[in-house]
Tab-separated table of N, CA and C in Angstrom:
chain	number	residue	atom	x	y	z
C	1	MET	N	-48.032	50.541	27.199
C	1	MET	CA	-48.152	51.687	28.075
C	1	MET	C	-47.127	51.656	29.202
C	2	ALA	N	-46.794	50.484	29.669
C	2	ALA	CA	-45.856	50.364	30.770
C	2	ALA	C	-44.484	50.907	30.383
C	3	LYS	N	-44.143	50.781	29.097
C	3	LYS	CA	-42.847	51.275	28.656
C	3	LYS	C	-42.762	52.788	28.758
C	4	LYS	N	-43.840	53.509	28.548
C	4	LYS	CA	-43.843	54.965	28.651
C	4	LYS	C	-43.745	55.422	30.103
C	5	ALA	N	-44.283	54.660	31.016
C	5	ALA	CA	-44.257	55.020	32.434
C	5	ALA	C	-42.857	54.865	33.012
C	6	GLU	N	-42.111	53.899	32.529
C	6	GLU	CA	-40.763	53.671	33.056
C	6	GLU	C	-39.850	54.874	32.893
C	7	PRO	N	-39.772	55.518	31.713
C	7	PRO	CA	-38.915	56.695	31.584
C	7	PRO	C	-39.371	57.843	32.486
C	8	ALA	N	-40.659	57.977	32.705
C	8	ALA	CA	-41.161	59.031	33.586
C	8	ALA	C	-40.727	58.767	35.022
C	9	LEU	N	-40.792	57.533	35.460
C	9	LEU	CA	-40.342	57.188	36.809
C	9	LEU	C	-38.843	57.421	36.950
C	10	ALA	N	-38.090	57.014	35.944
C	10	ALA	CA	-36.640	57.213	35.971
C	10	ALA	C	-36.323	58.707	35.985
C	11	SER	N	-37.076	59.464	35.239
C	11	SER	CA	-36.872	60.914	35.183
C	11	SER	C	-37.167	61.557	36.539
C	12	ASN	N	-38.224	61.126	37.212
C	12	ASN	CA	-38.565	61.650	38.541
C	12	ASN	C	-37.496	61.280	39.564
C	13	ALA	N	-37.005	60.050	39.476
C	13	ALA	CA	-35.967	59.605	40.396
C	13	ALA	C	-34.684	60.405	40.183
C	14	LEU	N	-34.330	60.643	38.923
C	14	LEU	CA	-33.140	61.434	38.607
C	14	LEU	C	-33.287	62.854	39.128
C	15	LEU	N	-34.437	63.451	38.902
C	15	LEU	CA	-34.686	64.811	39.363
C	15	LEU	C	-34.595	64.897	40.884
C	16	SER	N	-35.144	63.923	41.564
C	16	SER	CA	-35.084	63.888	43.024
C	16	SER	C	-33.645	63.753	43.508
C	17	GLU	N	-32.886	62.885	42.857
C	17	GLU	CA	-31.478	62.704	43.229
C	17	GLU	C	-30.679	63.984	42.997
C	18	LEU	N	-30.909	64.643	41.885
C	18	LEU	CA	-30.200	65.890	41.588
C	18	LEU	C	-30.545	66.981	42.599
C	19	ARG	N	-31.808	67.050	42.976
C	19	ARG	CA	-32.210	68.028	44.009
C	19	ARG	C	-31.484	67.755	45.324
C	20	GLY	N	-31.359	66.491	45.675
C	20	GLY	CA	-30.648	66.119	46.894
C	20	GLY	C	-29.182	66.513	46.833
C	21	LEU	N	-28.545	66.285	45.702
C	21	LEU	CA	-27.142	66.669	45.531
C	21	LEU	C	-26.955	68.184	45.652
C	22	ILE	N	-27.866	68.913	45.056
C	22	ILE	CA	-27.798	70.375	45.128
C	22	ILE	C	-27.967	70.852	46.562
C	23	GLU	N	-28.892	70.256	47.290
C	23	GLU	CA	-29.123	70.642	48.686
C	23	GLU	C	-27.904	70.357	49.558
C	24	VAL	N	-27.301	69.202	49.356
C	24	VAL	CA	-26.092	68.856	50.119
C	24	VAL	C	-24.978	69.864	49.813
C	25	ALA	N	-24.821	70.210	48.554
C	25	ALA	CA	-23.789	71.179	48.172
C	25	ALA	C	-24.064	72.554	48.790
C	26	ARG	N	-25.314	72.968	48.799
C	26	ARG	CA	-25.676	74.258	49.416
C	26	ARG	C	-25.340	74.273	50.900
C	27	GLN	N	-25.666	73.181	51.590
C	27	GLN	CA	-25.364	73.097	53.015
C	27	GLN	C	-23.861	73.142	53.261
C	28	HIS	N	-23.110	72.466	52.418
C	28	HIS	CA	-21.653	72.458	52.561
C	28	HIS	C	-21.081	73.863	52.353
C	29	VAL	N	-21.566	74.566	51.356
C	29	VAL	CA	-21.101	75.929	51.096
C	29	VAL	C	-21.429	76.833	52.279
C	30	ALA	N	-22.630	76.724	52.828
C	30	ALA	CA	-23.021	77.556	53.976
C	30	ALA	C	-22.148	77.258	55.193
C	31	GLN	N	-21.890	75.995	55.461
C	31	GLN	CA	-21.047	75.630	56.605
C	31	GLN	C	-19.622	76.129	56.418
C	32	THR	N	-19.101	76.010	55.221
C	32	THR	CA	-17.740	76.474	54.941
C	32	THR	C	-17.654	77.992	55.081
C	33	ALA	N	-18.639	78.698	54.544
C	33	ALA	CA	-18.643	80.159	54.654
C	33	ALA	C	-18.736	80.590	56.112
C	34	ASN	N	-19.588	79.950	56.888
C	34	ASN	CA	-19.719	80.302	58.310
C	34	ASN	C	-18.429	80.044	59.069
C	35	ALA	N	-17.804	78.920	58.808
C	35	ALA	CA	-16.541	78.606	59.487
C	35	ALA	C	-15.454	79.608	59.111
C	36	THR	N	-15.394	79.977	57.843
C	36	THR	CA	-14.393	80.929	57.384
C	36	THR	C	-14.614	82.299	58.013
C	37	LEU	N	-15.850	82.757	58.064
C	37	LEU	CA	-16.139	84.052	58.684
C	37	LEU	C	-15.840	84.030	60.177
C	38	THR	N	-16.159	82.922	60.834
C	38	THR	CA	-15.863	82.812	62.261
C	38	THR	C	-14.365	82.940	62.513
C	39	MET	N	-13.568	82.262	61.727
C	39	MET	CA	-12.114	82.344	61.887
C	39	MET	C	-11.605	83.753	61.556
C	40	LEU	N	-12.163	84.360	60.530
C	40	LEU	CA	-11.773	85.725	60.181
C	40	LEU	C	-12.057	86.674	61.336
C	41	TYR	N	-13.265	86.624	61.889
C	41	TYR	CA	-13.630	87.505	63.002
C	41	TYR	C	-12.728	87.264	64.209
C	42	TRP	N	-12.421	85.990	64.476
C	42	TRP	CA	-11.569	85.679	65.618
C	42	TRP	C	-10.171	86.259	65.419
C	43	HIS	N	-9.607	86.073	64.230
C	43	HIS	CA	-8.254	86.589	63.967
C	43	HIS	C	-8.215	88.114	64.002
C	44	VAL	N	-9.220	88.758	63.437
C	44	VAL	CA	-9.270	90.220	63.482
C	44	VAL	C	-9.410	90.683	64.928
C	45	GLY	N	-10.289	90.045	65.684
C	45	GLY	CA	-10.469	90.409	67.090
C	45	GLY	C	-9.204	90.192	67.895
C	46	GLN	N	-8.499	89.103	67.605
C	46	GLN	CA	-7.251	88.824	68.308
C	46	GLN	C	-6.213	89.909	68.018
C	47	ARG	N	-6.104	90.308	66.766
C	47	ARG	CA	-5.133	91.350	66.413
C	47	ARG	C	-5.505	92.689	67.044
C	48	ILE	N	-6.801	93.034	67.024
C	48	ILE	CA	-7.236	94.286	67.646
C	48	ILE	C	-6.946	94.239	69.140
C	49	HIS	N	-7.274	93.132	69.770
C	49	HIS	CA	-7.061	92.992	71.212
C	49	HIS	C	-5.582	93.127	71.562
C	50	LYS	N	-4.732	92.528	70.766
C	50	LYS	CA	-3.302	92.532	71.050
C	50	LYS	C	-2.625	93.844	70.641
C	51	GLU	N	-2.883	94.319	69.441
C	51	GLU	CA	-2.141	95.454	68.895
C	51	GLU	C	-2.760	96.815	69.232
C	52	VAL	N	-4.071	96.895	69.235
C	52	VAL	CA	-4.725	98.191	69.446
C	52	VAL	C	-5.078	98.389	70.905
C	53	LEU	N	-5.710	97.393	71.500
C	53	LEU	CA	-6.148	97.541	72.886
C	53	LEU	C	-5.039	97.228	73.883
C	54	LYS	N	-3.950	96.674	73.393
C	54	LYS	CA	-2.822	96.302	74.264
C	54	LYS	C	-3.290	95.393	75.396
C	55	ASN	N	-4.132	94.423	75.034
C	55	ASN	CA	-4.674	93.415	75.949
C	55	ASN	C	-5.584	93.989	77.035
C	56	GLU	N	-6.069	95.209	76.872
C	56	GLU	CA	-7.043	95.778	77.807
C	56	GLU	C	-8.446	95.421	77.333
C	57	SER	N	-9.379	95.510	78.242
C	57	SER	CA	-10.773	95.329	77.870
C	57	SER	C	-11.210	96.513	77.011
C	58	PRO	N	-11.999	96.279	75.948
C	58	PRO	CA	-12.455	97.398	75.134
C	58	PRO	C	-13.284	98.407	75.935
C	59	ARG	N	-13.928	97.955	76.996
C	59	ARG	CA	-14.779	98.853	77.780
C	59	ARG	C	-13.974	99.867	78.577
C	60	VAL	N	-12.768	99.508	78.982
C	60	VAL	CA	-11.966	100.425	79.790
C	60	VAL	C	-10.850	101.066	78.974
C	61	SER	N	-10.734	100.691	77.729
C	61	SER	CA	-9.646	101.198	76.918
C	61	SER	C	-9.916	102.624	76.441
C	62	ARG	N	-8.870	103.411	76.415
C	62	ARG	CA	-8.970	104.754	75.842
C	62	ARG	C	-9.002	104.680	74.325
C	63	ARG	N	-8.789	103.504	73.788
C	63	ARG	CA	-8.759	103.325	72.333
C	63	ARG	C	-10.135	103.000	71.761
C	64	LEU	N	-11.148	102.975	72.591
C	64	LEU	CA	-12.497	102.644	72.136
C	64	LEU	C	-12.977	103.566	71.008
C	65	PRO	N	-12.720	104.877	71.057
C	65	PRO	CA	-13.139	105.718	69.927
C	65	PRO	C	-12.522	105.277	68.594
C	66	LEU	N	-11.303	104.768	68.628
C	66	LEU	CA	-10.664	104.271	67.407
C	66	LEU	C	-11.430	103.069	66.864
C	67	LEU	N	-11.814	102.160	67.736
C	67	LEU	CA	-12.585	100.996	67.303
C	67	LEU	C	-13.926	101.411	66.716
C	68	ARG	N	-14.555	102.384	67.351
C	68	ARG	CA	-15.847	102.851	66.827
C	68	ARG	C	-15.678	103.479	65.446
C	69	ARG	N	-14.607	104.249	65.264
C	69	ARG	CA	-14.366	104.864	63.950
C	69	ARG	C	-14.119	103.785	62.909
C	70	TRP	N	-13.286	102.785	63.244
C	70	TRP	CA	-13.040	101.695	62.315
C	70	TRP	C	-14.329	100.965	61.979
C	71	SER	N	-15.139	100.755	62.994
C	71	SER	CA	-16.400	100.051	62.792
C	71	SER	C	-17.260	100.793	61.778
C	72	HIS	N	-17.342	102.089	61.920
C	72	HIS	CA	-18.149	102.889	60.996
C	72	HIS	C	-17.561	102.824	59.590
C	73	GLU	N	-16.254	102.938	59.467
C	73	GLU	CA	-15.605	102.887	58.156
C	73	GLU	C	-15.819	101.533	57.500
C	74	GLU	N	-15.685	100.464	58.271
C	74	GLU	CA	-15.859	99.124	57.727
C	74	GLU	C	-17.308	98.870	57.334
C	75	ASP	N	-18.257	99.413	58.088
C	75	ASP	CA	-19.665	99.248	57.725
C	75	ASP	C	-19.908	99.777	56.323
C	76	ASN	N	-19.304	100.905	56.020
C	76	ASN	CA	-19.503	101.495	54.703
C	76	ASN	C	-18.724	100.744	53.625
C	77	GLU	N	-17.633	100.118	53.999
C	77	GLU	CA	-16.757	99.494	53.031
C	77	GLU	C	-17.096	98.041	52.742
C	78	ILE	N	-17.462	97.278	53.770
C	78	ILE	CA	-17.659	95.841	53.582
C	78	ILE	C	-19.148	95.510	53.504
C	79	ARG	N	-19.800	95.504	54.623
C	79	ARG	CA	-21.240	95.243	54.681
C	79	ARG	C	-21.721	95.640	56.067
C	80	PRO	N	-22.978	95.968	56.203
C	80	PRO	CA	-23.476	96.389	57.519
C	80	PRO	C	-23.257	95.310	58.571
C	81	GLY	N	-22.724	95.734	59.707
C	81	GLY	CA	-22.561	94.833	60.835
C	81	GLY	C	-21.254	94.091	60.893
C	82	SER	N	-20.532	94.039	59.796
C	82	SER	CA	-19.323	93.219	59.800
C	82	SER	C	-18.274	93.780	60.737
C	83	ALA	N	-18.057	95.070	60.714
C	83	ALA	CA	-17.017	95.640	61.568
C	83	ALA	C	-17.430	95.586	63.033
C	84	ARG	N	-18.715	95.672	63.305
C	84	ARG	CA	-19.154	95.520	64.693
C	84	ARG	C	-18.765	94.139	65.200
C	85	ALA	N	-18.888	93.155	64.343
C	85	ALA	CA	-18.476	91.809	64.738
C	85	ALA	C	-16.972	91.777	64.972
C	86	PHE	N	-16.199	92.471	64.116
C	86	PHE	CA	-14.751	92.520	64.306
C	86	PHE	C	-14.416	93.142	65.643
C	87	SER	N	-15.023	94.270	65.935
C	87	SER	CA	-14.614	95.033	67.115
C	87	SER	C	-15.291	94.564	68.392
C	88	ALA	N	-16.323	93.791	68.298
C	88	ALA	CA	-17.024	93.347	69.506
C	88	ALA	C	-16.864	91.840	69.693
C	89	ASP	N	-17.533	91.071	68.863
C	89	ASP	CA	-17.494	89.613	69.015
C	89	ASP	C	-16.078	89.077	68.860
C	90	GLY	N	-15.351	89.599	67.885
C	90	GLY	CA	-13.996	89.111	67.655
C	90	GLY	C	-13.071	89.399	68.816
C	91	VAL	N	-13.175	90.597	69.389
C	91	VAL	CA	-12.327	90.935	70.527
C	91	VAL	C	-12.695	90.091	71.723
C	92	ARG	N	-13.998	89.908	71.968
C	92	ARG	CA	-14.423	89.078	73.103
C	92	ARG	C	-13.914	87.652	72.946
C	93	ALA	N	-14.003	87.127	71.743
C	93	ALA	CA	-13.525	85.754	71.508
C	93	ALA	C	-12.015	85.680	71.727
C	94	ALA	N	-11.307	86.676	71.266
C	94	ALA	CA	-9.843	86.670	71.431
C	94	ALA	C	-9.457	86.798	72.904
C	95	GLN	N	-10.230	87.543	73.678
C	95	GLN	CA	-9.932	87.699	75.097
C	95	GLN	C	-10.085	86.378	75.838
C	96	ARG	N	-11.045	85.565	75.403
C	96	ARG	CA	-11.291	84.289	76.067
C	96	ARG	C	-10.222	83.250	75.717
C	97	ALA	N	-9.542	83.454	74.599
C	97	ALA	CA	-8.569	82.449	74.125
C	97	ALA	C	-7.295	82.483	74.939
C-alpha cells in the first residue's frame, strides 16, 4: 500500500510546484504590463505637454478643448479611460519631470 501512496504524494507536490510557477509568471506579466503602461503614459504626456500645450499647464491652456477631443476619440478607439490617463496623469507626470 505504501507504494501507491508515494506516487500520489509526488503528484501533489508536482501540482503544487506547477501552481507556484504559474503564479510567479502571472505576477511577472502583471508587473511588466504595469511598467510598460506607466512608461507609455509618461511619454505620451511628455509629448502632449511639450508639443501641444507648449509647456503650459493644461488648466490654463487654450488647447484644452483639443485634449478633451483627443480623449474622447481615444476612449472609443483604445479602451475606456486610457486617453484620460494620457491627457491628465501623463501630462502631470511630464510636468514634474
